[in-house]
């Protein structure tokens, strides 16, 4: 069982930056870890994911070139560096983990992830 705790959310103006962190605890080593976000009235959206046992990454088109997912295995921590933030990035951001076998394509669908954090709010004002 993996426990996930996010931090680093906040309020920024458009064009600003934030770095989210997700600390993982528990014995299990996930195959993938990812960041999702959900705005009010919208479905949960996969933002970025990483192969936790390697370095392969995948991004949603909406954040490519602006967001960077990374990890520090020694600290059991996942990061999301968010630059050039836009008002449409406003959402609750969730960290997620998957213990599934490795796939040819890193999954960004919420249904593929079984461990979830409580979320951290990101608000971007124009």
Short mmCIF file of N, CA, C and O in Angstrom, two decimals:
data_model
loop_
_atom_site.label_atom_id
_atom_site.label_comp_id
_atom_site.label_asym_id
_atom_site.label_seq_id
_atom_site.Cartn_x
_atom_site.Cartn_y
_atom_site.Cartn_z
N UNK A 1 0.85 -1.19 0.00
CA UNK A 1 0.00 0.00 0.00
C UNK A 1 0.89 1.24 0.00
O UNK A 1 1.84 1.34 0.75
N UNK A 2 0.59 2.19 -0.87
CA UNK A 2 1.35 3.43 -0.99
C UNK A 2 0.53 4.58 -0.45
O UNK A 2 -0.66 4.71 -0.76
N UNK A 3 1.14 5.41 0.37
CA UNK A 3 0.50 6.63 0.85
C UNK A 3 1.17 7.82 0.18
O UNK A 3 2.40 7.88 0.05
N UNK A 4 0.34 8.77 -0.26
CA UNK A 4 0.83 9.92 -1.01
C UNK A 4 0.36 11.21 -0.37
O UNK A 4 -0.84 11.34 -0.05
N UNK A 5 1.27 12.18 -0.19
CA UNK A 5 0.92 13.47 0.38
C UNK A 5 1.49 14.57 -0.49
O UNK A 5 2.72 14.66 -0.67
N UNK A 6 0.60 15.41 -1.03
CA UNK A 6 1.01 16.52 -1.89
C UNK A 6 1.24 17.78 -1.08
O UNK A 6 0.64 17.98 -0.02
N UNK A 7 2.08 18.66 -1.63
CA UNK A 7 2.30 19.98 -1.06
C UNK A 7 2.78 20.91 -2.16
O UNK A 7 3.16 20.45 -3.25
N UNK A 8 2.77 22.22 -1.87
CA UNK A 8 3.34 23.17 -2.81
C UNK A 8 2.34 23.99 -3.60
O UNK A 8 2.71 24.87 -4.36
N UNK A 9 1.06 23.69 -3.43
CA UNK A 9 0.06 24.48 -4.15
C UNK A 9 -0.02 25.90 -3.61
O UNK A 9 0.58 26.24 -2.59
N UNK A 10 -0.76 26.75 -4.30
CA UNK A 10 -0.91 28.12 -3.87
C UNK A 10 -1.55 28.96 -4.94
O UNK A 10 -2.09 28.44 -5.92
N UNK A 11 -1.47 30.28 -4.75
CA UNK A 11 -2.04 31.23 -5.70
C UNK A 11 -0.93 32.04 -6.33
O UNK A 11 -0.06 32.57 -5.63
N UNK A 12 -0.96 32.12 -7.65
CA UNK A 12 0.03 32.90 -8.39
C UNK A 12 -0.67 33.66 -9.52
O UNK A 12 -1.79 33.33 -9.90
N UNK A 13 0.03 34.64 -10.05
CA UNK A 13 -0.48 35.35 -11.21
C UNK A 13 -0.06 34.62 -12.49
O UNK A 13 0.92 33.87 -12.49
N UNK A 14 -0.79 34.86 -13.54
CA UNK A 14 -0.45 34.26 -14.83
C UNK A 14 0.99 34.58 -15.19
O UNK A 14 1.46 35.70 -14.98
N UNK A 15 1.68 33.57 -15.70
CA UNK A 15 3.08 33.72 -16.03
C UNK A 15 4.02 33.28 -14.91
O UNK A 15 5.23 33.15 -15.13
N UNK A 16 3.47 33.06 -13.74
CA UNK A 16 4.28 32.66 -12.61
C UNK A 16 4.57 31.17 -12.58
O UNK A 16 4.19 30.42 -13.49
N UNK A 17 5.25 30.75 -11.52
CA UNK A 17 5.67 29.35 -11.39
C UNK A 17 5.32 28.80 -10.01
O UNK A 17 5.24 29.56 -9.03
N UNK A 18 5.13 27.50 -9.96
CA UNK A 18 4.95 26.78 -8.71
C UNK A 18 5.60 25.41 -8.86
O UNK A 18 5.69 24.88 -9.98
N UNK A 19 6.05 24.84 -7.75
CA UNK A 19 6.55 23.47 -7.78
C UNK A 19 5.78 22.65 -6.76
O UNK A 19 5.77 22.97 -5.57
N UNK A 20 5.12 21.64 -7.25
CA UNK A 20 4.39 20.71 -6.40
C UNK A 20 5.29 19.54 -6.01
O UNK A 20 6.13 19.12 -6.80
N UNK A 21 5.08 19.06 -4.81
CA UNK A 21 5.81 17.88 -4.33
C UNK A 21 4.82 16.83 -3.86
O UNK A 21 3.73 17.15 -3.37
N UNK A 22 5.21 15.58 -4.00
CA UNK A 22 4.38 14.47 -3.53
C UNK A 22 5.32 13.47 -2.84
O UNK A 22 6.19 12.88 -3.49
N UNK A 23 5.13 13.32 -1.56
CA UNK A 23 5.95 12.40 -0.79
C UNK A 23 5.26 11.06 -0.68
O UNK A 23 4.09 10.99 -0.30
N UNK A 24 5.99 10.03 -1.04
CA UNK A 24 5.45 8.68 -1.04
C UNK A 24 5.97 7.91 0.17
O UNK A 24 7.14 7.98 0.49
N UNK A 25 5.10 7.18 0.82
CA UNK A 25 5.51 6.30 1.91
C UNK A 25 4.84 4.94 1.72
O UNK A 25 3.90 4.81 0.95
N UNK A 26 5.36 3.95 2.41
CA UNK A 26 4.86 2.59 2.23
C UNK A 26 5.92 1.74 1.56
O UNK A 26 6.87 2.24 0.98
N UNK A 27 5.73 0.45 1.61
CA UNK A 27 6.72 -0.48 1.13
C UNK A 27 6.74 -0.58 -0.39
O UNK A 27 7.79 -0.67 -1.01
N UNK A 28 5.58 -0.51 -0.99
CA UNK A 28 5.46 -0.77 -2.42
C UNK A 28 6.19 0.28 -3.26
O UNK A 28 6.16 1.47 -2.94
N UNK A 29 6.85 -0.16 -4.32
CA UNK A 29 7.46 0.74 -5.30
C UNK A 29 6.55 0.77 -6.52
O UNK A 29 6.35 -0.26 -7.17
N UNK A 30 5.99 1.92 -6.85
CA UNK A 30 5.07 1.97 -7.97
C UNK A 30 5.79 1.82 -9.30
O UNK A 30 6.99 2.06 -9.40
N UNK A 31 5.05 1.42 -10.31
CA UNK A 31 5.58 1.37 -11.66
C UNK A 31 5.57 2.76 -12.28
O UNK A 31 6.53 3.21 -12.88
N UNK A 32 4.43 3.43 -12.12
CA UNK A 32 4.27 4.79 -12.64
C UNK A 32 3.79 5.70 -11.51
O UNK A 32 3.07 5.27 -10.62
N UNK A 33 4.15 6.97 -11.61
CA UNK A 33 3.55 8.00 -10.79
C UNK A 33 3.16 9.14 -11.71
O UNK A 33 3.80 9.35 -12.76
N UNK A 34 2.13 9.86 -11.31
CA UNK A 34 1.58 10.88 -12.20
C UNK A 34 0.96 12.02 -11.41
O UNK A 34 0.67 11.89 -10.22
N UNK A 35 0.77 13.11 -12.11
CA UNK A 35 0.01 14.25 -11.61
C UNK A 35 -1.26 14.38 -12.43
O UNK A 35 -1.22 14.35 -13.67
N UNK A 36 -2.37 14.52 -11.72
CA UNK A 36 -3.66 14.78 -12.34
C UNK A 36 -4.19 16.10 -11.80
O UNK A 36 -3.73 16.60 -10.77
N UNK A 37 -5.17 16.65 -12.48
CA UNK A 37 -5.82 17.85 -11.97
C UNK A 37 -7.31 17.78 -12.28
O UNK A 37 -7.74 17.12 -13.23
N UNK A 38 -8.07 18.45 -11.44
CA UNK A 38 -9.51 18.49 -11.63
C UNK A 38 -10.02 19.87 -11.25
O UNK A 38 -9.86 20.30 -10.11
N UNK A 39 -10.63 20.53 -12.23
CA UNK A 39 -11.26 21.82 -12.00
C UNK A 39 -12.74 21.58 -11.70
O UNK A 39 -13.30 20.56 -12.09
N UNK A 40 -13.38 22.52 -11.03
CA UNK A 40 -14.81 22.35 -10.70
C UNK A 40 -15.65 22.10 -11.95
O UNK A 40 -15.52 22.81 -12.95
N UNK A 41 -16.47 21.06 -11.89
CA UNK A 41 -17.35 20.75 -13.00
C UNK A 41 -16.70 20.02 -14.16
O UNK A 41 -17.33 19.77 -15.18
N UNK A 42 -15.41 19.68 -14.01
CA UNK A 42 -14.69 19.00 -15.09
C UNK A 42 -14.18 17.65 -14.62
O UNK A 42 -14.06 17.39 -13.43
N UNK A 43 -13.87 16.78 -15.59
CA UNK A 43 -13.32 15.48 -15.26
C UNK A 43 -11.86 15.60 -14.85
O UNK A 43 -11.17 16.57 -15.20
N UNK A 44 -11.41 14.60 -14.11
CA UNK A 44 -10.00 14.57 -13.72
C UNK A 44 -9.14 14.33 -14.96
O UNK A 44 -9.42 13.43 -15.75
N UNK A 45 -8.11 15.13 -15.09
CA UNK A 45 -7.27 15.13 -16.30
C UNK A 45 -5.84 14.76 -15.96
O UNK A 45 -5.26 15.32 -15.02
N UNK A 46 -5.28 13.83 -16.72
CA UNK A 46 -3.87 13.50 -16.54
C UNK A 46 -2.99 14.60 -17.07
O UNK A 46 -3.16 15.02 -18.21
N UNK A 47 -2.05 15.08 -16.28
CA UNK A 47 -1.18 16.19 -16.64
C UNK A 47 0.20 15.69 -17.07
O UNK A 47 0.72 16.08 -18.11
N UNK A 48 0.80 14.85 -16.24
CA UNK A 48 2.14 14.35 -16.52
C UNK A 48 2.35 13.05 -15.75
O UNK A 48 1.80 12.88 -14.66
N UNK A 49 3.14 12.17 -16.32
CA UNK A 49 3.41 10.89 -15.67
C UNK A 49 4.85 10.48 -15.92
O UNK A 49 5.48 10.93 -16.89
N UNK A 50 5.37 9.65 -15.03
CA UNK A 50 6.76 9.21 -15.14
C UNK A 50 6.86 7.74 -14.78
O UNK A 50 6.14 7.23 -13.93
N UNK A 51 7.74 7.04 -15.50
CA UNK A 51 8.06 5.66 -15.16
C UNK A 51 8.97 5.71 -13.95
O UNK A 51 10.10 6.18 -14.05
N UNK A 52 8.45 5.26 -12.79
CA UNK A 52 9.14 5.50 -11.53
C UNK A 52 10.42 4.70 -11.40
O UNK A 52 11.33 5.10 -10.67
N UNK A 53 10.52 3.62 -12.15
CA UNK A 53 11.72 2.79 -12.08
C UNK A 53 12.73 3.16 -13.16
O UNK A 53 13.76 2.48 -13.30
N UNK A 54 12.44 4.23 -13.90
CA UNK A 54 13.34 4.71 -14.93
C UNK A 54 13.21 6.21 -15.03
O UNK A 54 13.09 6.89 -14.00
N UNK A 55 13.16 6.74 -16.26
CA UNK A 55 13.07 8.19 -16.42
C UNK A 55 12.12 8.61 -17.53
O UNK A 55 11.99 9.79 -17.79
N UNK A 56 11.47 7.67 -18.19
CA UNK A 56 10.53 8.03 -19.25
C UNK A 56 9.39 8.87 -18.69
O UNK A 56 8.91 8.62 -17.58
N UNK A 57 8.98 9.87 -19.48
CA UNK A 57 7.90 10.75 -19.06
C UNK A 57 6.88 10.92 -20.18
O UNK A 57 7.15 10.62 -21.34
N UNK A 58 5.71 11.42 -19.79
CA UNK A 58 4.66 11.72 -20.76
C UNK A 58 3.89 12.91 -20.24
O UNK A 58 3.66 13.04 -19.03
N UNK A 59 3.49 13.80 -21.16
CA UNK A 59 2.77 15.01 -20.79
C UNK A 59 1.50 15.17 -21.60
O UNK A 59 1.43 14.78 -22.77
N UNK A 60 0.50 15.80 -20.99
CA UNK A 60 -0.67 16.22 -21.73
C UNK A 60 -0.26 17.36 -22.66
O UNK A 60 0.63 18.16 -22.33
N UNK A 61 -0.89 17.44 -23.82
CA UNK A 61 -0.55 18.48 -24.78
C UNK A 61 -0.70 19.87 -24.19
O UNK A 61 0.06 20.79 -24.53
N UNK A 62 -1.64 20.03 -23.28
CA UNK A 62 -1.94 21.35 -22.72
C UNK A 62 -0.82 21.90 -21.85
O UNK A 62 -0.78 23.10 -21.57
N UNK A 63 0.10 21.04 -21.42
CA UNK A 63 1.15 21.50 -20.51
C UNK A 63 2.56 21.28 -21.07
O UNK A 63 3.55 21.68 -20.43
N UNK A 64 2.67 20.68 -22.24
CA UNK A 64 3.99 20.43 -22.82
C UNK A 64 4.76 21.72 -22.97
O UNK A 64 4.23 22.73 -23.45
N UNK A 65 6.03 21.70 -22.57
CA UNK A 65 6.87 22.88 -22.68
C UNK A 65 6.74 23.83 -21.50
O UNK A 65 7.54 24.77 -21.37
N UNK A 66 5.75 23.61 -20.64
CA UNK A 66 5.56 24.47 -19.46
C UNK A 66 5.74 23.72 -18.15
O UNK A 66 6.21 24.29 -17.17
N UNK A 67 5.35 22.46 -18.12
CA UNK A 67 5.44 21.66 -16.89
C UNK A 67 6.53 20.60 -17.05
O UNK A 67 6.75 20.07 -18.14
N UNK A 68 7.18 20.29 -15.93
CA UNK A 68 8.20 19.24 -15.92
C UNK A 68 7.98 18.33 -14.73
O UNK A 68 7.95 18.80 -13.58
N UNK A 69 7.84 17.04 -14.99
CA UNK A 69 7.71 16.06 -13.93
C UNK A 69 9.07 15.44 -13.66
O UNK A 69 9.85 15.20 -14.58
N UNK A 70 9.37 15.24 -12.39
CA UNK A 70 10.64 14.64 -12.02
C UNK A 70 10.46 13.89 -10.70
O UNK A 70 9.42 14.00 -10.06
N UNK A 71 11.50 13.17 -10.31
CA UNK A 71 11.42 12.41 -9.07
C UNK A 71 12.77 12.32 -8.42
O UNK A 71 13.82 12.48 -9.08
N UNK A 72 12.76 12.09 -7.13
CA UNK A 72 13.98 11.84 -6.39
C UNK A 72 13.74 10.55 -5.62
O UNK A 72 13.07 10.56 -4.59
N UNK A 73 14.26 9.45 -6.16
CA UNK A 73 13.99 8.16 -5.55
C UNK A 73 14.57 8.07 -4.14
O UNK A 73 14.02 7.38 -3.29
N UNK A 74 15.66 8.79 -3.87
CA UNK A 74 16.27 8.73 -2.54
C UNK A 74 15.38 9.39 -1.50
O UNK A 74 15.47 9.07 -0.32
N UNK A 75 14.55 10.33 -1.95
CA UNK A 75 13.65 11.03 -1.03
C UNK A 75 12.21 10.55 -1.17
O UNK A 75 11.31 11.08 -0.52
N UNK A 76 11.99 9.55 -2.03
CA UNK A 76 10.63 9.04 -2.28
C UNK A 76 9.68 10.18 -2.61
O UNK A 76 8.55 10.24 -2.09
N UNK A 77 10.13 11.10 -3.45
CA UNK A 77 9.35 12.29 -3.75
C UNK A 77 9.21 12.49 -5.25
O UNK A 77 10.17 12.32 -6.01
N UNK A 78 7.99 12.87 -5.63
CA UNK A 78 7.67 13.22 -7.01
C UNK A 78 7.45 14.73 -7.06
O UNK A 78 6.91 15.32 -6.11
N UNK A 79 7.88 15.35 -8.16
CA UNK A 79 7.75 16.80 -8.31
C UNK A 79 7.00 17.14 -9.59
O UNK A 79 7.01 16.38 -10.56
N UNK A 80 6.40 18.32 -9.58
CA UNK A 80 5.85 18.90 -10.81
C UNK A 80 6.24 20.37 -10.80
O UNK A 80 5.69 21.15 -10.02
N UNK A 81 7.18 20.72 -11.65
CA UNK A 81 7.55 22.12 -11.84
C UNK A 81 6.62 22.72 -12.88
O UNK A 81 6.56 22.22 -14.01
N UNK A 82 5.92 23.77 -12.49
CA UNK A 82 4.94 24.39 -13.38
C UNK A 82 5.39 25.82 -13.66
O UNK A 82 5.45 26.64 -12.74
N UNK A 83 5.71 26.11 -14.90
CA UNK A 83 6.15 27.43 -15.32
C UNK A 83 5.15 28.03 -16.29
O UNK A 83 4.36 27.32 -16.91
N UNK A 84 5.23 29.36 -16.44
CA UNK A 84 4.32 30.06 -17.36
C UNK A 84 2.87 29.63 -17.12
O UNK A 84 2.15 29.28 -18.07
N UNK A 85 2.47 29.68 -15.88
CA UNK A 85 1.12 29.23 -15.53
C UNK A 85 0.05 30.12 -16.15
O UNK A 85 0.25 31.34 -16.32
N UNK A 86 -1.07 29.50 -16.48
CA UNK A 86 -2.19 30.19 -17.10
C UNK A 86 -3.43 30.03 -16.22
O UNK A 86 -3.53 29.05 -15.45
N UNK A 87 -4.39 30.93 -16.33
CA UNK A 87 -5.62 30.79 -15.53
C UNK A 87 -6.30 29.43 -15.72
O UNK A 87 -6.88 28.90 -14.77
N UNK A 88 -6.19 28.87 -16.91
CA UNK A 88 -6.82 27.57 -17.16
C UNK A 88 -6.11 26.41 -16.47
O UNK A 88 -6.59 25.28 -16.49
N UNK A 89 -4.97 26.67 -15.86
CA UNK A 89 -4.29 25.65 -15.05
C UNK A 89 -4.87 25.56 -13.64
O UNK A 89 -4.50 24.67 -12.87
N UNK A 90 -5.77 26.47 -13.30
CA UNK A 90 -6.39 26.46 -11.98
C UNK A 90 -7.17 25.18 -11.76
O UNK A 90 -8.03 24.81 -12.57
N UNK A 91 -6.83 24.46 -10.69
CA UNK A 91 -7.46 23.17 -10.40
C UNK A 91 -6.90 22.62 -9.09
O UNK A 91 -5.92 23.14 -8.56
N UNK A 92 -7.54 21.55 -8.63
CA UNK A 92 -6.94 20.76 -7.56
C UNK A 92 -6.01 19.76 -8.24
O UNK A 92 -6.42 19.07 -9.18
N UNK A 93 -4.79 19.69 -7.77
CA UNK A 93 -3.80 18.79 -8.34
C UNK A 93 -3.58 17.59 -7.42
O UNK A 93 -3.39 17.75 -6.21
N UNK A 94 -3.61 16.41 -8.03
CA UNK A 94 -3.48 15.16 -7.29
C UNK A 94 -2.27 14.38 -7.77
O UNK A 94 -1.99 14.31 -8.97
N UNK A 95 -1.60 13.76 -6.83
CA UNK A 95 -0.54 12.81 -7.10
C UNK A 95 -1.14 11.41 -7.12
O UNK A 95 -2.04 11.11 -6.32
N UNK A 96 -0.65 10.56 -8.01
CA UNK A 96 -1.20 9.22 -8.12
C UNK A 96 -0.10 8.21 -8.41
O UNK A 96 0.95 8.56 -8.97
N UNK A 97 -0.35 6.97 -8.03
CA UNK A 97 0.63 5.90 -8.23
C UNK A 97 -0.05 4.68 -8.82
O UNK A 97 -1.22 4.39 -8.52
N UNK A 98 0.69 3.98 -9.66
CA UNK A 98 0.19 2.75 -10.27
C UNK A 98 1.21 1.64 -10.08
O UNK A 98 2.40 1.85 -10.34
N UNK A 99 0.72 0.49 -9.67
CA UNK A 99 1.59 -0.67 -9.50
C UNK A 99 1.46 -1.67 -10.61
O UNK A 99 1.91 -2.81 -10.49
N UNK A 100 0.86 -1.27 -11.71
CA UNK A 100 0.63 -2.18 -12.84
C UNK A 100 1.94 -2.55 -13.52
O UNK A 100 2.99 -1.94 -13.26
N UNK A 101 1.88 -3.53 -14.39
CA UNK A 101 3.04 -3.87 -15.18
C UNK A 101 3.37 -2.76 -16.17
O UNK A 101 2.54 -1.88 -16.43
N UNK A 102 4.59 -2.80 -16.71
CA UNK A 102 4.99 -1.72 -17.62
C UNK A 102 4.27 -1.84 -18.95
O UNK A 102 4.07 -2.93 -19.47
N UNK A 103 3.88 -0.68 -19.49
CA UNK A 103 3.19 -0.62 -20.76
C UNK A 103 4.08 0.03 -21.81
O UNK A 103 5.06 0.71 -21.49
N UNK A 104 3.70 -0.11 -23.07
CA UNK A 104 4.44 0.55 -24.14
C UNK A 104 4.28 2.06 -24.05
O UNK A 104 5.19 2.82 -24.41
N UNK A 105 3.13 2.52 -23.55
CA UNK A 105 2.85 3.94 -23.41
C UNK A 105 2.52 4.22 -21.95
O UNK A 105 1.72 3.53 -21.35
N UNK A 106 3.17 5.24 -21.39
CA UNK A 106 2.90 5.60 -20.00
C UNK A 106 1.45 6.08 -19.89
O UNK A 106 1.04 6.98 -20.62
N UNK A 107 0.68 5.48 -18.99
CA UNK A 107 -0.73 5.84 -18.91
C UNK A 107 -0.98 7.22 -18.28
O UNK A 107 -0.29 7.63 -17.35
N UNK A 108 -1.98 7.91 -18.82
CA UNK A 108 -2.44 9.18 -18.26
C UNK A 108 -3.93 9.13 -17.95
O UNK A 108 -4.54 10.17 -17.70
N UNK A 109 -4.49 7.91 -17.94
CA UNK A 109 -5.91 7.79 -17.58
C UNK A 109 -6.03 7.53 -16.09
O UNK A 109 -5.31 6.68 -15.54
N UNK A 110 -6.94 8.22 -15.44
CA UNK A 110 -7.11 8.10 -14.00
C UNK A 110 -7.41 6.66 -13.58
O UNK A 110 -6.97 6.21 -12.51
N UNK A 111 -8.13 5.93 -14.41
CA UNK A 111 -8.52 4.56 -14.06
C UNK A 111 -7.33 3.62 -13.95
O UNK A 111 -7.44 2.56 -13.35
N UNK A 112 -6.20 4.01 -14.50
CA UNK A 112 -5.00 3.16 -14.45
C UNK A 112 -4.23 3.33 -13.15
O UNK A 112 -3.26 2.63 -12.92
N UNK A 113 -4.65 4.26 -12.30
CA UNK A 113 -3.93 4.56 -11.06
C UNK A 113 -4.80 4.20 -9.87
O UNK A 113 -6.00 4.48 -9.86
N UNK A 114 -4.18 3.56 -8.89
CA UNK A 114 -4.94 3.04 -7.75
C UNK A 114 -4.63 3.75 -6.45
O UNK A 114 -5.39 3.65 -5.50
N UNK A 115 -3.51 4.47 -6.39
CA UNK A 115 -3.16 5.20 -5.17
C UNK A 115 -3.26 6.69 -5.43
O UNK A 115 -2.74 7.18 -6.44
N UNK A 116 -3.91 7.39 -4.52
CA UNK A 116 -4.16 8.83 -4.72
C UNK A 116 -3.87 9.61 -3.45
O UNK A 116 -4.12 9.14 -2.34
N UNK A 117 -3.34 10.83 -3.65
CA UNK A 117 -3.20 11.76 -2.55
C UNK A 117 -4.48 12.54 -2.35
O UNK A 117 -5.46 12.36 -3.08
N UNK A 118 -4.44 13.45 -1.38
CA UNK A 118 -5.63 14.24 -1.05
C UNK A 118 -5.76 15.49 -1.93
O UNK A 118 -6.82 16.10 -1.98
N UNK A 119 -4.69 15.87 -2.59
CA UNK A 119 -4.75 17.01 -3.49
C UNK A 119 -4.21 18.29 -2.90
O UNK A 119 -4.19 18.48 -1.67
N UNK A 120 -3.76 19.17 -3.78
CA UNK A 120 -3.30 20.50 -3.38
C UNK A 120 -3.83 21.50 -4.41
O UNK A 120 -3.78 21.25 -5.62
N UNK A 121 -4.36 22.61 -3.94
CA UNK A 121 -5.02 23.57 -4.82
C UNK A 121 -4.02 24.50 -5.49
O UNK A 121 -3.12 25.05 -4.83
N UNK A 122 -4.21 24.70 -6.78
CA UNK A 122 -3.44 25.67 -7.55
C UNK A 122 -4.41 26.66 -8.17
O UNK A 122 -5.35 26.26 -8.86
N UNK A 123 -4.18 27.95 -7.90
CA UNK A 123 -5.05 28.99 -8.44
C UNK A 123 -4.18 30.01 -9.17
O UNK A 123 -3.24 30.54 -8.60
N UNK A 124 -4.52 30.24 -10.44
CA UNK A 124 -3.77 31.17 -11.27
C UNK A 124 -4.70 32.31 -11.66
O UNK A 124 -5.73 32.08 -12.30
N UNK A 125 -4.33 33.52 -11.31
CA UNK A 125 -5.16 34.68 -11.63
C UNK A 125 -4.58 35.42 -12.83
O UNK A 125 -3.38 35.44 -13.06
N UNK A 126 -5.48 36.05 -13.56
CA UNK A 126 -5.05 36.77 -14.77
C UNK A 126 -4.67 38.20 -14.46
O UNK A 126 -4.89 38.69 -13.37
#
